[in-house]
Amino acid sequence: MASLKESLTSSVGRKYVMGLTGLFLIVFLLVHLSGNFTLLLKDGTAFNTYAHFMKENLLIKLSEVILFGGFLLHIIQGLMLTAKNKAARAVNYQVAHKHDKVDWTSKAMSALGMILLIFLIIHLYDFFRFKYFVADPQMTADGTMIDLHGIVRHEFSEGGLEGIFHLAVYTLGMAAVSFHLWHGFQSTFQSLGLRHPKYTPFIQGLGKLYAVVVPAAFVAIPYIIKFTAEAH
Amino acid sequence: MDINVTLKVWRQNGPNDKGDFKEYQINKVSTDSSFLEMMDMLNNQLIENGEDPIAFDHDCREGICGMCSMYINGRPHGPGDGITTCQLHMRSFKDGDTIYIEPWRATAFPIIKDLMVDRTAFDKIMQAGGFVSVNTGSAQDANNIPVRKEDADEAFKAAACIGCGACVAACKNASAMLFTSAKVSQLALLPQGQTEATERALNMVAEMDAQGFGACTNTGACMAECPKEISLEHIARLNREYMAASLTSRD
């Protein structure tokens, strides 16, 4: 028989953890995206107020801990599963066949995850740079609010190599999100045992739609900022 | 029609030997012969030349025993869907083709010799709970225990698993999830399997992990290569059975 700990560390249990945290992160992406849309407004009040609220609100701080927990669990489980799976085939085949029934993204989940981890570290560095490295990111000494909206818009729209570099990293990161979701979205349902001939085709279709639309929306924002900024 | 093919066969003297491909030329192979008959021809040729014949598993040669475990040109049981190696015919190849043959590769399936692997790990998973041990008594009227036709059909499809190990061989994680799920499903869908359902799911998964198989990434490579075309639906069912068992077991 099995204790709950044994159940959660078995190969099926680990997939449950991956599936549940995966679904949680999928939902988080939508929340994140809806906030990002305020960046599109030329007037920074909405975004800056939003950023201020996100920093100060106690409930947000609590959910931040839950969010970090979700990310950490997903990443740690992913790394542990990858190690276990690699060990299960210590000696590789010499000749590999590319099967047309097997999607490449499904085989590249751990590699895509590693790319996402690197992106996440860069992303969080940028996030904390403004949150903690500046004593109070929202208020300057003379009591006026720091224009975070302007800073972010500048990051993407500034000329020269730096602006292009920011855009490139962001685009590559979102491409990795897209490929990760292409397999990951429907895979979370399979891992949780939610498979049924009536609903699975719909879930798979929705997953592919989500994998394209959501990262595309994320990536469109800086490009819109860049091209509308240059027009002025 | 006869064809000539070049074979690159994995030769390995024992579990700890390094092993390598060895090239063999075999001529005038009838396209009507099965892949295993071609291997027999090759072994006869080797014996006549005083060489060590290639060790490979085979038994029924009609696609139901699951013994013929060859990884041909990068695919378990070679080209073609829903077949075992013995059901693969030489007409699937062209004259002058080079065919690579490897053993199943998985930590849980150590190589005995050449193309022969030890699949005892599957037996261990079965011994952990892949059976019904309640005393069923004497045969009762067939309609005493009604079973939905749909469930009976699903159970039958799961029971078609011949335990060949192609799922493990095809999986990038060498996962035995499709095998284990088929063995859990065939009983989970029937009333006779309910009594021990909790222990079965927990113990078979625990044994699968103990044997060193990987976890499932839901790539579907197993389903694509399974000679009995067993569906990923059974893996989802195993996941449900396992979680229900974990949450309700009392220890």
Coordinates of C-alpha atoms in Angstrom, one line a residue:
Chain A
M1 CA 0.0 0.0 0.0
A2 CA 1.1 3.6 -0.3
S3 CA 1.3 6.6 1.9
L4 CA 0.3 9.9 0.4
K5 CA 4.0 10.8 0.1
E6 CA 4.7 7.6 -1.8
S7 CA 1.7 8.2 -4.0
L8 CA 2.9 11.7 -4.9
T9 CA 6.4 10.6 -5.7
S10 CA 5.4 7.7 -7.8
S11 CA 5.6 8.2 -11.6
V12 CA 1.8 8.6 -11.8
G13 CA 1.8 11.0 -8.8
R14 CA 4.5 13.2 -10.2
K15 CA 2.5 13.5 -13.3
Y16 CA -0.5 14.6 -11.2
V17 CA 1.7 17.3 -9.7
M18 CA 2.9 18.3 -13.1
G19 CA -0.6 18.4 -14.5
L20 CA -2.1 20.4 -11.6
T21 CA 0.7 22.9 -11.5
G22 CA 0.6 23.1 -15.3
L23 CA -3.1 23.9 -15.3
F24 CA -2.5 26.5 -12.6
L25 CA 0.2 28.2 -14.6
I26 CA -1.9 28.1 -17.8
V27 CA -4.7 30.0 -16.0
F28 CA -2.0 32.4 -14.5
L29 CA -0.9 33.3 -18.1
L30 CA -4.4 34.7 -18.8
V31 CA -4.3 36.8 -15.6
H32 CA -0.8 38.0 -16.5
L33 CA -1.9 38.9 -20.1
S34 CA -4.9 40.9 -19.1
G35 CA -2.6 43.1 -16.9
N36 CA -0.2 43.5 -19.8
F37 CA -2.9 45.0 -22.0
T38 CA -2.8 48.2 -20.0
L39 CA 0.7 48.7 -21.4
L40 CA -0.9 49.4 -24.7
L41 CA -2.5 52.6 -23.4
K42 CA -0.4 55.6 -24.2
D43 CA -1.5 57.1 -20.9
G44 CA 0.5 55.3 -18.1
T45 CA -2.0 55.9 -15.3
A46 CA -3.8 52.5 -15.6
F47 CA -0.6 50.5 -15.7
N48 CA 1.2 52.4 -13.0
T49 CA -1.8 52.2 -10.7
Y50 CA -2.1 48.5 -11.4
A51 CA 1.6 48.0 -10.7
H52 CA 1.3 49.9 -7.5
F53 CA -1.7 47.8 -6.4
M54 CA 0.2 44.6 -7.3
K55 CA 3.1 45.7 -5.1
E56 CA 1.2 46.9 -2.1
N57 CA -1.9 44.7 -1.8
L58 CA -1.6 42.0 0.9
L59 CA -3.7 39.5 -0.9
I60 CA -1.6 39.9 -4.0
K61 CA 1.5 39.2 -1.9
L62 CA -0.1 36.0 -0.6
S63 CA -1.0 34.9 -4.1
E64 CA 2.5 35.7 -5.2
V65 CA 3.8 33.1 -2.8
I66 CA 1.3 30.6 -4.2
L67 CA 2.3 31.5 -7.7
F68 CA 6.0 31.0 -6.9
G69 CA 5.2 27.7 -5.2
G70 CA 3.4 26.6 -8.4
F71 CA 6.3 27.5 -10.5
L72 CA 8.8 25.8 -8.2
L73 CA 6.8 22.6 -7.9
H74 CA 6.4 22.4 -11.7
I75 CA 10.1 23.1 -12.3
I76 CA 11.5 20.8 -9.6
Q77 CA 9.1 18.0 -10.7
G78 CA 10.1 18.5 -14.3
L79 CA 13.8 18.2 -13.5
M80 CA 13.2 15.1 -11.3
L81 CA 11.1 13.4 -14.0
T82 CA 13.7 14.2 -16.7
A83 CA 16.4 12.6 -14.5
K84 CA 14.3 9.6 -13.9
N85 CA 13.3 9.2 -17.5
K86 CA 16.9 9.6 -18.7
A87 CA 18.0 6.9 -16.3
A88 CA 15.3 4.5 -17.6
R89 CA 17.1 4.4 -20.9
A90 CA 20.8 4.5 -19.9
V91 CA 21.9 3.4 -23.4
N92 CA 20.3 5.1 -26.3
Y93 CA 19.4 3.7 -29.7
Q94 CA 21.9 4.1 -32.5
V95 CA 19.2 4.6 -35.1
A96 CA 16.2 6.8 -34.4
H97 CA 13.1 7.0 -36.4
K98 CA 11.0 10.1 -36.7
H99 CA 7.4 9.0 -36.1
D100 CA 4.8 11.1 -37.9
K101 CA 2.3 10.2 -35.2
V102 CA 4.5 11.7 -32.5
D103 CA 4.6 15.5 -32.2
W104 CA 8.1 16.8 -31.7
T105 CA 7.0 19.2 -29.0
S106 CA 5.9 16.3 -26.8
K107 CA 9.4 14.9 -27.0
A108 CA 11.0 18.3 -26.4
M109 CA 9.1 19.2 -23.2
S110 CA 12.1 19.1 -20.9
A111 CA 14.3 21.0 -23.4
L112 CA 11.6 23.6 -23.9
G113 CA 11.2 23.8 -20.1
M114 CA 14.9 24.5 -19.7
I115 CA 14.6 27.4 -22.3
L116 CA 11.6 28.7 -20.3
L117 CA 13.5 28.5 -17.1
I118 CA 16.3 30.6 -18.5
F119 CA 13.7 33.1 -19.8
L120 CA 12.0 33.1 -16.4
I121 CA 15.2 34.0 -14.7
I122 CA 15.8 36.9 -17.0
H123 CA 12.2 37.9 -16.7
L124 CA 12.3 37.8 -12.9
Y125 CA 15.6 39.7 -12.8
D126 CA 13.9 42.5 -14.7
F127 CA 10.9 42.3 -12.4
F128 CA 12.8 42.5 -9.2
R129 CA 15.2 45.1 -10.5
F130 CA 12.3 47.5 -10.4
K131 CA 10.5 46.0 -7.4
Y132 CA 13.4 45.8 -4.8
F133 CA 16.5 47.3 -6.3
V134 CA 14.9 50.7 -6.3
A135 CA 14.0 51.5 -2.7
D136 CA 10.4 52.3 -3.6
P137 CA 9.7 51.8 -7.2
Q138 CA 6.4 53.6 -7.2
M139 CA 7.4 56.8 -5.3
T140 CA 10.4 58.9 -5.8
A141 CA 11.9 61.2 -3.2
D142 CA 9.7 64.1 -4.2
G143 CA 6.6 62.1 -3.9
T144 CA 5.8 61.6 -7.6
M145 CA 5.2 58.2 -9.0
I146 CA 7.9 56.4 -11.0
D147 CA 6.7 55.9 -14.5
L148 CA 7.0 52.1 -14.7
H149 CA 4.8 52.2 -17.8
G150 CA 7.3 54.5 -19.5
I151 CA 10.2 52.4 -18.4
V152 CA 8.7 49.2 -19.8
R153 CA 7.7 50.8 -23.1
H154 CA 11.1 52.3 -23.4
E155 CA 12.8 48.9 -22.9
F156 CA 11.1 47.6 -26.1
S157 CA 11.0 50.7 -28.2
E158 CA 14.4 52.1 -27.6
G159 CA 16.6 52.2 -30.7
G160 CA 19.8 50.4 -31.3
L161 CA 20.9 46.9 -30.3
E162 CA 19.4 47.0 -26.8
G163 CA 15.8 47.4 -27.9
I164 CA 16.2 44.7 -30.5
F165 CA 17.8 42.4 -27.9
H166 CA 14.9 42.9 -25.5
L167 CA 12.5 42.1 -28.3
A168 CA 14.4 39.1 -29.4
V169 CA 14.6 37.5 -26.0
Y170 CA 11.0 38.2 -25.4
T171 CA 9.9 36.7 -28.7
L172 CA 12.1 33.6 -28.2
G173 CA 10.7 33.1 -24.7
M174 CA 7.1 33.4 -26.0
A175 CA 7.9 30.9 -28.8
A176 CA 9.1 28.5 -26.2
V177 CA 5.9 29.1 -24.2
S178 CA 3.9 28.4 -27.3
F179 CA 5.6 25.1 -28.1
H180 CA 5.5 24.0 -24.5
L181 CA 1.8 24.6 -24.4
W182 CA 1.2 23.0 -27.8
H183 CA 1.8 19.7 -26.1
G184 CA 1.4 20.7 -22.4
F185 CA -2.2 22.0 -22.4
Q186 CA -3.8 18.8 -23.4
S187 CA -1.2 16.7 -21.6
T188 CA -2.2 18.1 -18.3
F189 CA -5.7 16.7 -18.8
Q190 CA -4.3 13.3 -19.8
S191 CA -2.0 13.2 -16.7
L192 CA -5.0 14.0 -14.5
G193 CA -6.9 11.1 -16.1
L194 CA -9.3 13.5 -17.8
R195 CA -9.7 11.7 -21.1
H196 CA -12.9 10.9 -22.8
P197 CA -13.7 10.3 -26.5
K198 CA -16.4 13.0 -26.3
Y199 CA -14.3 15.8 -24.8
T200 CA -10.7 15.0 -25.6
P201 CA -10.7 16.2 -29.2
F202 CA -12.2 19.5 -28.0
I203 CA -9.5 19.8 -25.2
Q204 CA -6.8 19.1 -27.8
G205 CA -8.2 21.7 -30.2
L206 CA -8.6 24.3 -27.4
G207 CA -5.0 23.6 -26.3
K208 CA -3.6 24.3 -29.7
L209 CA -5.6 27.4 -30.0
Y210 CA -4.5 28.6 -26.6
A211 CA -0.9 27.7 -27.4
V212 CA -1.0 30.0 -30.4
V213 CA -3.2 32.9 -29.3
V214 CA -2.0 33.6 -25.8
P215 CA 1.8 33.7 -26.5
A216 CA 1.0 35.7 -29.7
A217 CA -1.0 38.2 -27.7
F218 CA 1.9 38.5 -25.2
V219 CA 4.4 39.0 -28.0
A220 CA 2.2 41.4 -30.0
I221 CA 2.2 44.0 -27.1
P222 CA 5.9 45.0 -27.3
Y223 CA 5.8 45.1 -31.1
I224 CA 2.7 47.3 -31.1
I225 CA 4.5 49.6 -28.6
K226 CA 7.6 49.6 -30.8
F227 CA 5.9 50.5 -34.0
T228 CA 3.4 52.9 -32.6
A229 CA 6.3 54.6 -30.7
E230 CA 8.4 55.0 -33.8
A231 CA 5.5 56.6 -35.6
H232 CA 5.7 59.5 -33.3
Chain B
M1 CA 10.5 -11.9 -56.1
D2 CA 13.9 -12.1 -54.4
I3 CA 15.8 -9.2 -52.9
N4 CA 19.3 -8.7 -51.5
V5 CA 19.7 -6.7 -48.3
T6 CA 22.5 -5.6 -46.1
L7 CA 21.9 -6.1 -42.4
K8 CA 23.5 -4.2 -39.6
V9 CA 22.8 -6.3 -36.5
W10 CA 23.6 -5.4 -32.9
R11 CA 25.9 -8.0 -31.5
Q12 CA 26.5 -8.1 -27.8
N13 CA 27.9 -11.0 -25.9
G14 CA 26.3 -10.4 -22.6
P15 CA 24.7 -7.8 -20.3
N16 CA 28.0 -6.1 -19.5
D17 CA 29.6 -6.4 -23.0
K18 CA 29.8 -3.1 -24.9
G19 CA 28.3 -4.4 -28.1
D20 CA 28.4 -3.0 -31.7
F21 CA 26.8 -3.3 -35.1
K22 CA 28.0 -6.1 -37.3
E23 CA 27.3 -6.0 -41.0
Y24 CA 26.0 -9.0 -42.9
Q25 CA 25.0 -9.5 -46.5
I26 CA 22.1 -11.7 -47.3
N27 CA 21.0 -12.5 -50.8
K28 CA 18.0 -14.0 -52.6
V29 CA 15.5 -13.3 -49.8
S30 CA 12.0 -14.0 -51.0
T31 CA 9.7 -10.9 -50.4
D32 CA 7.1 -13.4 -49.3
S33 CA 9.2 -14.5 -46.3
S34 CA 8.7 -13.0 -42.9
F35 CA 11.4 -11.0 -41.2
L36 CA 12.1 -13.8 -38.8
E37 CA 12.5 -16.3 -41.7
M38 CA 15.1 -14.0 -43.2
M39 CA 16.8 -14.0 -39.8
D40 CA 16.7 -17.8 -39.8
M41 CA 18.3 -17.8 -43.3
L42 CA 21.0 -15.5 -41.9
N43 CA 21.7 -17.7 -38.9
N44 CA 21.9 -20.8 -41.2
Q45 CA 24.5 -18.9 -43.2
L46 CA 26.4 -18.0 -40.0
I47 CA 26.4 -21.6 -38.7
E48 CA 27.6 -22.9 -42.1
N49 CA 30.5 -20.4 -41.9
G50 CA 31.3 -21.5 -38.4
E51 CA 30.2 -18.2 -36.9
D52 CA 28.1 -17.5 -33.8
P53 CA 24.4 -17.3 -34.8
I54 CA 22.5 -14.2 -33.7
A55 CA 20.4 -14.6 -30.6
F56 CA 16.9 -13.3 -30.9
D57 CA 13.6 -14.1 -29.2
H58 CA 10.7 -15.7 -31.1
D59 CA 8.0 -18.2 -30.4
C60 CA 4.5 -18.4 -31.9
R61 CA 5.3 -16.5 -35.1
E62 CA 1.7 -15.5 -35.5
G63 CA 1.6 -12.3 -33.6
I64 CA 0.2 -13.4 -30.3
C65 CA 3.1 -14.4 -28.0
G66 CA 5.0 -11.1 -28.0
M67 CA 8.4 -12.6 -28.0
C68 CA 9.9 -11.2 -31.2
S69 CA 11.5 -8.0 -29.8
M70 CA 13.5 -6.3 -32.6
Y71 CA 14.1 -2.6 -33.1
I72 CA 14.2 -2.4 -36.8
N73 CA 15.3 0.8 -38.6
G74 CA 14.5 2.9 -35.5
R75 CA 11.1 1.3 -34.8
P76 CA 10.0 -1.5 -32.6
H77 CA 8.9 -4.4 -34.8
G78 CA 10.0 -2.4 -37.9
P79 CA 7.9 -0.5 -40.4
G80 CA 4.2 -1.0 -40.5
D81 CA 1.5 -0.4 -37.9
G82 CA -0.1 -2.9 -35.6
I83 CA 2.3 -5.7 -36.3
T84 CA 4.9 -7.8 -34.5
T85 CA 8.3 -8.6 -36.1
C86 CA 7.0 -12.1 -37.1
Q87 CA 4.2 -10.3 -39.0
L88 CA 6.6 -8.1 -40.8
H89 CA 7.4 -9.3 -44.3
M90 CA 10.4 -8.7 -46.5
R91 CA 8.1 -7.0 -49.1
S92 CA 8.3 -4.0 -46.8
F93 CA 11.9 -3.6 -47.9
K94 CA 13.5 -2.8 -51.2
D95 CA 16.4 -4.6 -53.0
G96 CA 19.7 -3.2 -51.8
D97 CA 18.3 -1.8 -48.5
T98 CA 20.4 -1.5 -45.4
I99 CA 18.4 -2.7 -42.3
Y100 CA 19.5 -1.8 -38.8
I101 CA 18.4 -4.2 -36.1
E102 CA 18.8 -3.3 -32.4
P103 CA 17.5 -4.9 -29.2
W104 CA 14.9 -3.1 -27.0
R105 CA 16.8 -0.6 -25.0
A106 CA 15.7 0.1 -21.4
T107 CA 17.4 -0.1 -18.1
A108 CA 14.6 -2.4 -16.9
F109 CA 15.2 -4.8 -19.9
P110 CA 18.8 -5.8 -19.6
I111 CA 20.3 -7.4 -22.8
I112 CA 20.9 -11.1 -22.4
K113 CA 22.7 -11.5 -25.8
D114 CA 22.5 -9.8 -29.1
L115 CA 18.8 -8.9 -29.8
M116 CA 17.5 -10.8 -26.8
V117 CA 16.4 -8.9 -23.7
D118 CA 15.2 -9.9 -20.3
R119 CA 11.6 -8.9 -19.8
T120 CA 11.2 -10.3 -16.3
A121 CA 10.3 -6.8 -15.2
F122 CA 6.9 -7.2 -16.9
D123 CA 6.3 -10.4 -15.0
K124 CA 7.1 -8.6 -11.7
I125 CA 4.6 -5.9 -12.5
M126 CA 2.0 -8.6 -13.2
Q127 CA 2.9 -10.5 -10.0
A128 CA 2.3 -7.2 -8.1
G129 CA -1.5 -7.4 -8.8
G130 CA -2.3 -8.0 -12.5
F131 CA -4.8 -10.8 -11.6
V132 CA -8.0 -11.6 -9.7
S133 CA -7.3 -13.8 -6.6
V134 CA -10.8 -13.9 -5.1
N135 CA -12.2 -17.4 -5.0
T136 CA -14.8 -17.4 -7.8
G137 CA -16.4 -20.7 -6.9
S138 CA -18.1 -22.8 -9.5
A139 CA -19.3 -21.4 -12.7
Q140 CA -22.5 -19.4 -12.3
D141 CA -25.1 -18.4 -14.8
A142 CA -23.6 -16.2 -17.5
N143 CA -26.1 -13.4 -16.9
N144 CA -25.6 -13.3 -13.1
I145 CA -23.1 -10.4 -13.4
P146 CA -24.3 -8.0 -16.1
V147 CA -21.5 -6.1 -17.8
R148 CA -22.1 -3.2 -20.2
K149 CA -21.2 -4.2 -23.7
E150 CA -19.1 -1.0 -24.1
D151 CA -17.1 -1.8 -20.9
A152 CA -16.6 -5.4 -22.0
D153 CA -15.3 -4.2 -25.4
E154 CA -12.9 -1.8 -23.7
A155 CA -11.7 -4.4 -21.3
F156 CA -11.2 -6.8 -24.2
K157 CA -9.1 -4.2 -26.1
A158 CA -6.9 -3.7 -23.1
A159 CA -6.6 -7.5 -22.7
A160 CA -5.2 -7.7 -26.2
C161 CA -1.9 -6.6 -24.8
I162 CA 0.7 -9.4 -25.4
G163 CA 3.4 -7.9 -23.1
C164 CA 5.9 -7.6 -26.0
G165 CA 7.5 -4.4 -24.6
A166 CA 7.2 -2.4 -27.8
C167 CA 5.7 0.4 -25.7
V168 CA 8.8 0.5 -23.5
A169 CA 11.1 0.3 -26.6
A170 CA 9.3 3.1 -28.4
C171 CA 9.0 5.5 -25.4
K172 CA 11.7 8.1 -25.1
N173 CA 11.4 7.5 -21.3
A174 CA 11.4 3.7 -21.6
S175 CA 8.1 3.9 -19.7
A176 CA 6.0 0.9 -19.1
M177 CA 2.8 3.0 -18.6
L178 CA 0.9 1.6 -21.6
F179 CA 1.6 -2.0 -20.5
T180 CA 0.7 -1.4 -16.9
S181 CA -2.4 0.6 -17.8
A182 CA -3.6 -2.2 -20.1
K183 CA -3.2 -4.7 -17.3
V184 CA -5.0 -2.5 -14.8
S185 CA -7.7 -1.5 -17.3
Q186 CA -8.7 -5.0 -18.3
L187 CA -9.7 -5.7 -14.7
A188 CA -10.8 -2.2 -13.7
L189 CA -13.6 -2.3 -16.3
L190 CA -15.1 -5.5 -15.1
P191 CA -17.0 -6.3 -11.9
Q192 CA -14.7 -9.2 -11.0
G193 CA -11.8 -6.7 -10.8
Q194 CA -13.3 -4.3 -8.4
T195 CA -12.6 -6.2 -5.1
E196 CA -8.8 -5.7 -5.5
A197 CA -8.9 -2.5 -7.6
T198 CA -7.2 -0.3 -4.9
E199 CA -4.3 -2.7 -4.2
R200 CA -3.9 -3.5 -7.8
A201 CA -3.4 0.1 -9.0
L202 CA -1.1 1.0 -6.1
N203 CA 1.0 -2.1 -6.2
M204 CA 1.4 -2.4 -9.9
V205 CA 2.5 1.3 -10.3
A206 CA 4.9 0.9 -7.3
E207 CA 6.4 -2.2 -8.9
M208 CA 6.7 -0.5 -12.3
D209 CA 8.7 2.3 -10.6
A210 CA 10.8 -0.2 -8.7
Q211 CA 11.8 -1.9 -11.9
G212 CA 13.3 1.3 -13.2
F213 CA 10.8 2.2 -16.0
G214 CA 10.4 5.9 -16.8
A215 CA 7.3 8.1 -16.4
C216 CA 4.8 9.1 -19.1
T217 CA 5.2 12.3 -21.2
N218 CA 2.1 11.6 -23.2
T219 CA 3.9 11.6 -26.5
G220 CA 1.8 8.7 -27.8
A221 CA 4.8 6.9 -29.3
C222 CA 3.8 3.7 -27.4
M223 CA 0.3 3.7 -28.9
A224 CA 1.7 4.3 -32.4
E225 CA 4.0 1.3 -32.1
C226 CA 1.8 -1.1 -30.1
P227 CA 1.2 -4.2 -32.2
K228 CA -2.2 -4.4 -30.6
E229 CA -2.9 -0.7 -31.0
I230 CA -3.7 -0.2 -27.3
S231 CA -4.9 3.3 -26.6
L232 CA -3.7 6.1 -24.4
E233 CA -7.2 6.1 -22.9
H234 CA -6.0 3.2 -20.7
I235 CA -3.2 5.3 -19.3
A236 CA -5.7 8.0 -18.4
R237 CA -7.8 5.3 -16.7
L238 CA -4.7 4.0 -14.8
N239 CA -4.1 7.6 -13.7
R240 CA -7.7 7.8 -12.4
E241 CA -7.5 4.4 -10.8
Y242 CA -4.2 5.2 -9.1
M243 CA -5.4 8.6 -7.7
A244 CA -8.6 7.1 -6.5
A245 CA -6.7 4.3 -4.8
S246 CA -4.2 6.7 -3.3
L247 CA -6.9 8.9 -1.8
T248 CA -9.0 6.1 -0.4
S249 CA -6.5 3.5 0.8
R250 CA -6.4 3.5 4.6
D251 CA -2.6 3.3 5.0

